[in-house]
Amino acid sequence: MELSRYLARYSLNLQYEDLPEEVVSFTKLCILDYFGSAIAGSDKKPVQIISNLVKDMGGFEQAKLFTGGKSSVLNAALVNGSASHMMELDDIHKGSIIHAATVVIPAALAIAEWRQLSGKELITAVVVGYEVCFRIGEAVSPSHYYYWHNTATCGTFGAAAATGKLLGLTEDQAVDALGNAGSQAAGLWEFIVDGAMTKQLHTAKASMNGTMAALLAQKSFTGPKKILEGNRGFFNAMSEEHDVSRITENLGQEFKILENSFKVHASCRHTHHAIDLLIDIFKEHQPVLEEIESVEVNSYQVALTITDDADPQTEYAAKFSLQFCSALALLKGRASLEDFGEEELWDKDIRALMEKVNVHVDPAIDESYPRKWGATVTVLLKNGEKIYKQTDFPKGDPENAVTTKELLEKFIGMATIMPLQQRQALAESLMNLESIENISDLMKTL
């Protein structure tokens, strides 16, 4: 059987009643976290540019835009997929290196609102979307990740699977949807060199393209049946090595959404291990710049490939600078949304400490990636004291989990463009999503 058919059959057969309570509760947290990120990112410049383009082009008012107003389902997936990736606080899965919420949930939301589907149907579709994109991401990671942004490429499959589920595709149609999703999978890392806005376009198009693939399949538009394993398919074209077994291993016997991680710092996830450790050192010692001789950060190669930037020139670039994030965490004891502004970017003490931050690859840590996203830090003080910390799992990983209370507080803190009472009401609705009969009623609260 083709791998796409395995995934399609699983996706279409899964029912809400098959989901354990733990999965339902966790999925609602993923959706809550998505809403917080999307609301927080909705008024930022890259998102507004995409939104303004959509409004210029027009579209039937089928689904709500987080930037205001309504547009077509495809346009809603595009805009809302960009908004939720803007703040670098959206969820992440270690094994596949995918931010699933920002591509799967806006696609599923747009279809669910348009078709006036229920909260239970939305929850089931999100579980399906996460499962599909995580498995494909695991199959090609980590080699795929060097050139390709997994969230954009593998996420396209997840968006297609989730929307195909909501559209009630046949098995053959779902295979076609995955085939055409794979043919649209794209997203190169080159944008990171100059801090371009492209990262938001990655998630926007992944969400939109996956949705388009499912809608086309519903109209009998065919796609390649072996888009994953075919000779000129996704695996061979876009990864140096891949593990086909990851697609079917325990499929239907486990729920990969439970492996998902939540972010508590407003920067690239590959900086979070060091941030966690250096915040701990700040709390315990509160060292000042004049006392610090050097800071050594050891991690895995991908962390350095993405975040080794000793001189970030923009606020966004600072989120992808391990040196900046390390200095910020050690001097300020935090790395929140408010800590990545112009003032912090050019703070003299942070800049001075960045010159003392040295980053290296540790072979043992690198070997365990992506199962573990670990790091060690050593802060050497001028009095000769060495402070050492180590972690395998940044805060927010299942092995170092955040609580429901912490995620609710994160949502309230991110959705500040809404009045507090409205934020609290929306959070309550999302935490009781299974009781909502019509998703369009939920979206009216935005």
Coordinates of C-alpha atoms in Angstrom, one line a residue:
M1 CA 0.0 0.0 0.0
E2 CA 1.2 3.5 -0.8
L3 CA 2.3 5.5 2.3
S4 CA -0.2 8.3 1.4
R5 CA -3.0 5.7 1.5
Y6 CA -1.9 4.5 5.0
L7 CA -2.2 8.1 6.2
A8 CA -5.4 8.8 4.3
R9 CA -7.1 5.7 5.7
Y10 CA -6.0 6.5 9.2
S11 CA -7.2 10.1 8.9
L12 CA -10.6 9.3 7.6
N13 CA -11.3 6.5 10.0
L14 CA -10.4 8.3 13.2
Q15 CA -13.5 9.5 15.0
Y16 CA -13.8 11.9 18.0
E17 CA -15.1 8.9 20.1
D18 CA -11.7 7.2 19.5
L19 CA -9.8 10.0 21.3
P20 CA -8.9 9.5 24.9
E21 CA -9.7 12.3 27.2
E22 CA -6.1 13.1 27.6
V23 CA -5.8 13.7 23.8
V24 CA -8.9 15.9 23.8
S25 CA -7.7 18.0 26.7
F26 CA -4.2 18.4 25.2
T27 CA -5.5 19.2 21.7
K28 CA -7.6 22.0 23.2
L29 CA -4.4 23.4 24.8
C30 CA -2.8 23.3 21.4
I31 CA -5.7 25.3 19.9
L32 CA -5.7 27.8 22.8
D33 CA -2.0 28.3 22.3
Y34 CA -2.5 28.8 18.6
F35 CA -5.1 31.5 19.2
G36 CA -2.8 33.4 21.6
S37 CA 0.0 33.4 19.0
A38 CA -2.3 34.4 16.1
I39 CA -3.9 37.2 18.1
A40 CA -0.5 38.5 19.2
G41 CA 0.9 38.4 15.7
S42 CA -2.1 39.8 13.9
D43 CA -1.1 43.5 14.0
K44 CA 2.6 43.0 13.1
K45 CA 3.9 44.4 9.8
P46 CA 4.6 41.2 7.8
V47 CA 1.2 39.8 8.7
Q48 CA -0.5 43.1 7.9
I49 CA 1.2 43.2 4.5
I50 CA -0.2 39.7 3.7
S51 CA -3.6 40.7 5.0
N52 CA -3.7 43.9 3.0
L53 CA -2.8 42.0 -0.2
V54 CA -5.7 39.6 0.5
K55 CA -8.1 42.5 1.1
D56 CA -6.9 44.2 -2.2
M57 CA -7.5 41.0 -4.1
G58 CA -10.9 40.3 -2.5
G59 CA -12.7 37.0 -1.8
F60 CA -16.0 35.6 -0.7
E61 CA -16.6 36.2 3.0
Q62 CA -16.4 32.6 4.2
A63 CA -14.0 32.7 7.2
K64 CA -12.7 35.1 9.7
L65 CA -9.3 36.8 9.4
F66 CA -7.4 37.3 12.7
T67 CA -6.5 40.7 11.2
G68 CA -10.2 41.7 11.0
G69 CA -13.0 41.1 8.5
K70 CA -13.7 37.9 6.5
S71 CA -12.5 36.5 3.2
S72 CA -12.4 33.2 1.4
V73 CA -11.3 30.0 3.1
L74 CA -8.0 30.0 1.2
N75 CA -7.3 33.6 2.1
A76 CA -8.2 32.9 5.8
A77 CA -5.7 30.0 5.9
L78 CA -3.1 32.3 4.3
V79 CA -3.5 35.2 6.7
N80 CA -4.1 33.3 9.8
G81 CA -1.2 30.9 9.1
S82 CA 1.1 33.9 8.9
A83 CA -0.2 35.6 12.1
S84 CA 0.4 32.6 14.4
H85 CA 4.1 32.3 13.5
M86 CA 5.1 35.9 13.9
M87 CA 5.9 36.0 17.6
E88 CA 8.0 32.8 17.8
L89 CA 5.9 31.5 20.6
D90 CA 4.0 28.8 18.7
D91 CA 4.3 25.1 19.5
I92 CA 7.0 22.7 18.4
H93 CA 7.5 19.0 18.0
K94 CA 11.1 17.8 18.7
G95 CA 11.2 14.7 16.5
S96 CA 9.8 16.3 13.3
I97 CA 11.0 19.9 14.0
I98 CA 7.6 21.2 13.1
H99 CA 5.4 24.0 14.5
A100 CA 2.2 22.2 13.6
A101 CA -0.4 24.7 15.0
T102 CA 0.5 27.5 12.7
V103 CA -0.2 25.4 9.6
V104 CA -2.8 22.8 10.6
I105 CA -5.1 24.9 12.8
P106 CA -5.7 27.9 10.6
A107 CA -6.6 25.6 7.7
A108 CA -8.9 23.5 9.9
L109 CA -10.5 26.6 11.4
A110 CA -11.3 28.1 8.0
I111 CA -13.0 25.0 6.8
A112 CA -14.8 24.4 10.1
E113 CA -16.1 27.9 10.2
W114 CA -17.2 27.9 6.5
R115 CA -18.9 24.5 6.8
Q116 CA -20.4 25.4 10.3
L117 CA -18.8 22.3 11.8
S118 CA -18.6 21.5 15.5
G119 CA -15.8 21.8 18.1
K120 CA -15.5 18.0 18.2
E121 CA -15.0 17.8 14.5
L122 CA -12.3 20.5 14.7
I123 CA -10.5 18.7 17.5
T124 CA -10.5 15.5 15.6
A125 CA -9.1 17.2 12.4
V126 CA -6.4 18.9 14.4
V127 CA -5.3 15.5 15.9
V128 CA -5.2 14.1 12.3
G129 CA -3.2 17.0 10.9
Y130 CA -0.6 16.8 13.7
E131 CA -0.2 13.1 13.3
V132 CA 0.4 13.3 9.6
C133 CA 2.8 16.1 9.5
F134 CA 4.8 14.9 12.5
R135 CA 5.2 11.4 11.0
I136 CA 6.4 12.8 7.7
G137 CA 8.7 15.3 9.5
E138 CA 10.2 12.5 11.6
A139 CA 10.8 10.4 8.4
V140 CA 13.0 13.1 6.8
S141 CA 14.6 14.7 9.9
P142 CA 17.2 15.9 10.6
S143 CA 18.8 16.0 7.1
H144 CA 15.8 17.7 5.5
Y145 CA 16.0 20.5 7.9
Y146 CA 19.4 21.9 6.7
Y147 CA 17.8 23.5 3.6
W148 CA 14.1 23.1 4.2
H149 CA 11.9 24.6 6.8
N150 CA 10.0 21.5 8.1
T151 CA 7.0 23.5 9.2
A152 CA 6.5 24.8 5.7
T153 CA 7.2 21.6 3.8
C154 CA 5.9 18.8 6.1
G155 CA 3.2 21.1 7.5
T156 CA 1.5 21.3 4.1
F157 CA 0.7 17.6 4.4
G158 CA -0.8 18.2 7.8
A159 CA -3.0 21.0 6.6
A160 CA -4.2 18.8 3.7
A161 CA -5.0 15.9 6.1
A162 CA -6.9 18.1 8.5
T163 CA -9.0 19.9 5.9
G164 CA -9.6 16.6 4.0
K165 CA -11.0 15.1 7.2
L166 CA -13.4 18.1 7.7
L167 CA -14.4 18.0 4.0
G168 CA -15.3 14.3 4.3
L169 CA -13.1 13.2 1.4
T170 CA -13.1 9.7 0.1
E171 CA -10.0 7.6 0.6
D172 CA -8.9 8.1 -3.0
Q173 CA -9.5 11.9 -2.7
A174 CA -7.5 12.1 0.5
V175 CA -4.6 10.4 -1.3
D176 CA -4.9 12.9 -4.1
A177 CA -4.9 15.7 -1.6
L178 CA -1.7 14.5 0.0
G179 CA -0.1 14.1 -3.4
N180 CA -0.8 17.6 -4.4
A181 CA 0.1 18.9 -1.0
G182 CA 3.5 17.3 -1.4
S183 CA 4.0 18.8 -4.8
Q184 CA 3.5 22.3 -3.3
A185 CA 5.7 21.7 -0.2
A186 CA 8.4 24.4 -0.1
G187 CA 10.2 26.7 2.2
L188 CA 14.0 27.4 2.1
W189 CA 16.0 28.6 5.1
E190 CA 17.9 31.3 3.1
F191 CA 15.7 34.1 4.6
I192 CA 17.5 33.7 7.9
V193 CA 20.7 35.2 6.5
D194 CA 19.1 38.7 6.2
G195 CA 16.1 38.4 8.5
A196 CA 13.6 38.6 5.7
M197 CA 9.8 38.3 6.3
T198 CA 9.7 35.0 4.4
K199 CA 9.2 32.9 7.4
Q200 CA 5.6 34.2 7.8
L201 CA 5.0 33.4 4.1
H202 CA 6.2 29.8 4.7
T203 CA 3.5 29.0 7.2
A204 CA 0.9 31.1 5.4
K205 CA 1.4 29.2 2.1
A206 CA 1.7 25.8 3.8
S207 CA -1.7 26.3 5.4
M208 CA -3.3 27.7 2.3
N209 CA -1.7 25.1 -0.1
G210 CA -2.8 22.1 2.1
T211 CA -6.3 23.5 2.1
M212 CA -6.2 24.0 -1.6
A213 CA -5.1 20.5 -2.2
A214 CA -8.0 19.1 -0.2
L215 CA -10.5 21.4 -1.9
L216 CA -9.2 20.4 -5.3
A217 CA -9.4 16.7 -4.4
Q218 CA -13.0 17.1 -3.4
K219 CA -13.6 18.2 -7.0
S220 CA -11.8 15.1 -8.3
F221 CA -8.5 16.8 -9.1
T222 CA -6.0 14.0 -9.0
G223 CA -2.5 13.9 -7.4
P224 CA 0.5 11.6 -7.4
K225 CA -0.2 8.4 -5.4
K226 CA 3.4 7.9 -4.1
I227 CA 4.3 11.5 -3.4
L228 CA 6.3 10.4 -0.4
E229 CA 8.2 7.3 -1.4
G230 CA 8.2 7.7 -5.2
N231 CA 11.5 7.9 -7.2
R232 CA 10.9 11.6 -7.7
G233 CA 8.9 12.1 -4.6
F234 CA 9.3 14.0 -1.4
F235 CA 11.7 11.7 0.4
N236 CA 14.2 11.3 -2.4
A237 CA 14.1 14.9 -3.6
M238 CA 14.3 16.7 -0.3
S239 CA 16.3 14.6 2.2
E240 CA 19.7 13.0 2.1
E241 CA 18.4 10.1 4.3
H242 CA 14.9 9.1 5.4
D243 CA 13.2 6.5 7.5
V244 CA 10.1 5.2 5.8
S245 CA 9.1 3.2 8.8
R246 CA 8.3 6.4 10.7
I247 CA 5.2 6.8 8.6
T248 CA 3.4 3.6 9.7
E249 CA 5.1 2.7 13.0
N250 CA 2.3 2.4 15.7
L251 CA 0.0 4.4 13.4
G252 CA -3.4 4.3 15.1
Q253 CA -2.0 3.0 18.4
E254 CA -0.5 6.3 19.7
F255 CA -1.3 10.0 19.3
K256 CA 1.7 12.0 18.4
I257 CA 0.1 15.3 19.3
L258 CA 0.9 14.3 22.9
E259 CA 4.6 14.7 22.1
N260 CA 4.1 18.3 21.2
S261 CA 6.0 21.0 23.1
F262 CA 4.9 24.5 24.1
K263 CA 7.2 27.6 24.0
V264 CA 7.6 29.9 27.0
H265 CA 10.3 32.2 25.5
A266 CA 9.7 34.5 22.5
S267 CA 12.6 33.3 20.4
C268 CA 13.6 30.4 18.2
R269 CA 13.2 27.1 20.0
H270 CA 16.8 26.2 19.4
T271 CA 17.8 29.0 21.9
H272 CA 15.4 27.9 24.7
H273 CA 17.7 25.3 26.3
A274 CA 20.3 27.9 27.0
I275 CA 17.8 30.5 28.0
D276 CA 16.3 28.2 30.6
L277 CA 19.7 27.4 32.1
L278 CA 20.9 31.0 32.1
I279 CA 17.6 32.3 33.7
D280 CA 18.2 29.7 36.5
I281 CA 21.7 31.1 36.9
F282 CA 20.3 34.6 37.0
K283 CA 17.8 33.7 39.7
E284 CA 20.5 32.0 41.8
H285 CA 23.4 34.4 41.4
Q286 CA 22.2 37.6 39.6
P287 CA 25.6 38.2 38.2
V288 CA 26.4 41.7 36.7
L289 CA 28.3 42.3 33.5
E290 CA 31.5 43.4 35.3
E291 CA 31.6 40.0 37.2
I292 CA 31.4 37.8 34.1
E293 CA 34.5 36.5 32.4
S294 CA 32.9 34.3 29.7
V295 CA 29.8 32.2 28.9
E296 CA 30.2 28.9 27.1
V297 CA 27.1 27.3 25.4
N298 CA 27.4 23.8 24.0
S299 CA 24.6 22.3 22.0
Y300 CA 23.8 20.3 18.8
Q301 CA 24.8 21.4 15.3
V302 CA 21.4 22.4 14.1
A303 CA 21.0 24.9 17.0
L304 CA 24.2 26.6 15.8
T305 CA 23.3 26.3 12.1
I306 CA 20.1 28.3 12.8
T307 CA 21.1 30.6 15.6
D308 CA 24.8 31.2 15.6
D309 CA 24.6 35.0 15.0
A310 CA 27.0 37.1 17.0
D311 CA 25.7 40.4 15.6
P312 CA 21.9 40.5 15.0
Q313 CA 20.8 43.7 13.3
T314 CA 17.0 43.5 13.7
E315 CA 14.6 42.6 16.5
Y316 CA 13.5 39.5 14.6
A317 CA 17.2 38.5 14.0
A318 CA 17.7 38.7 17.7
K319 CA 15.2 35.9 18.2
F320 CA 17.5 33.7 16.1
S321 CA 20.7 34.7 17.8
L322 CA 21.9 32.3 20.5
Q323 CA 24.4 34.9 21.6
F324 CA 21.8 37.6 22.1
C325 CA 19.3 35.2 23.8
S326 CA 22.0 33.9 26.1
A327 CA 23.1 37.4 27.1
L328 CA 19.6 38.6 27.6
A329 CA 18.7 35.7 29.8
L330 CA 21.7 36.0 32.0
L331 CA 21.5 39.7 32.5
K332 CA 17.7 40.2 32.6
G333 CA 16.5 36.8 33.7
R334 CA 13.8 36.6 31.0
A335 CA 13.1 36.4 27.3
S336 CA 9.5 37.5 26.9
L337 CA 7.7 39.2 24.1
E338 CA 8.7 42.6 25.6
D339 CA 12.4 41.7 25.6
F340 CA 12.9 41.7 21.8
G341 CA 12.5 45.3 21.0
E342 CA 14.9 48.0 19.7
E343 CA 15.9 49.0 23.2
E344 CA 17.1 45.5 24.1
L345 CA 18.6 44.9 20.7
W346 CA 21.1 47.8 21.2
D347 CA 21.4 47.6 25.0
K348 CA 25.1 48.2 25.7
D349 CA 25.4 45.6 28.5
I350 CA 23.7 42.9 26.4
R351 CA 26.0 43.8 23.5
A352 CA 29.0 43.7 25.7
L353 CA 28.1 40.3 27.2
M354 CA 27.4 38.9 23.7
E355 CA 31.1 39.3 22.9
K356 CA 31.8 37.0 25.8
V357 CA 29.4 34.3 24.7
N358 CA 31.0 31.4 22.9
V359 CA 28.9 28.7 21.2
H360 CA 30.1 25.2 20.3
V361 CA 28.8 21.8 19.2
D362 CA 29.0 19.0 21.7
P363 CA 29.2 15.7 19.9
A364 CA 27.2 13.8 22.6
I365 CA 24.4 16.3 22.6
D366 CA 24.4 16.4 18.8
E367 CA 24.1 12.6 18.6
S368 CA 20.9 12.7 20.7
Y369 CA 19.2 15.4 18.5
P370 CA 16.3 15.5 17.5
R371 CA 15.1 13.2 20.3
K372 CA 16.6 15.6 22.8
W373 CA 17.2 19.3 22.2
G374 CA 19.9 19.6 24.9
A375 CA 22.6 22.1 26.0
T376 CA 25.1 22.8 28.6
V377 CA 26.2 26.3 29.8
T378 CA 29.2 27.3 31.8
V379 CA 29.4 30.8 33.2
L380 CA 32.9 31.7 34.3
L381 CA 33.1 34.6 36.8
K382 CA 36.2 36.8 37.1
N383 CA 36.7 35.6 40.7
G384 CA 37.3 32.1 39.2
E385 CA 34.0 30.6 40.1
K386 CA 32.4 28.4 37.5
I387 CA 28.7 27.9 37.3
Y388 CA 27.6 24.9 35.2
K389 CA 24.0 23.9 34.1
Q390 CA 22.7 21.1 31.8
T391 CA 19.4 20.2 30.3
D392 CA 18.1 17.6 27.7
F393 CA 14.6 19.1 27.5
P394 CA 13.7 22.8 27.4
K395 CA 10.8 24.0 29.4
G396 CA 7.6 23.1 27.6
D397 CA 8.7 19.7 26.4
P398 CA 6.5 16.8 27.6
E399 CA 9.4 15.7 29.7
N400 CA 9.6 19.3 31.3
A401 CA 6.0 20.2 30.9
V402 CA 4.1 23.4 31.4
T403 CA 0.8 23.3 33.2
T404 CA -2.6 24.2 32.0
K405 CA -2.6 27.2 34.3
E406 CA 0.7 28.4 32.7
L407 CA -0.7 28.1 29.2
L408 CA -3.8 30.0 30.2
E409 CA -1.6 32.8 31.6
K410 CA 0.4 32.7 28.4
F411 CA -2.7 33.2 26.4
I412 CA -4.0 36.1 28.5
G413 CA -0.5 37.7 28.2
M414 CA -0.4 37.3 24.4
A415 CA -3.9 38.4 23.4
T416 CA -3.6 41.8 25.0
I417 CA -5.0 43.6 21.9
M418 CA -8.4 42.3 23.2
P419 CA -10.0 43.5 26.4
L420 CA -9.3 41.3 29.4
Q421 CA -12.9 40.2 29.8
Q422 CA -13.1 39.2 26.1
R423 CA -9.8 37.3 26.5
Q424 CA -11.1 35.4 29.5
A425 CA -14.3 34.5 27.7
L426 CA -12.5 33.3 24.6
A427 CA -10.1 31.2 26.7
E428 CA -13.1 29.6 28.5
S429 CA -14.8 28.8 25.1
L430 CA -11.6 27.2 23.8
M431 CA -11.2 25.1 27.0
N432 CA -14.7 23.8 26.4
L433 CA -14.4 23.5 22.6
E434 CA -16.0 20.1 22.5
S435 CA -19.3 21.6 23.6
I436 CA -19.4 24.2 20.7
E437 CA -21.9 23.1 18.0
N438 CA -20.8 25.7 15.4
I439 CA -17.3 27.0 15.0
S440 CA -18.6 30.1 13.3
D441 CA -20.1 31.2 16.6
L442 CA -16.6 30.9 18.2
M443 CA -15.0 32.9 15.5
K444 CA -17.5 35.8 15.9
T445 CA -15.9 36.5 19.3
L446 CA -12.7 37.7 17.5

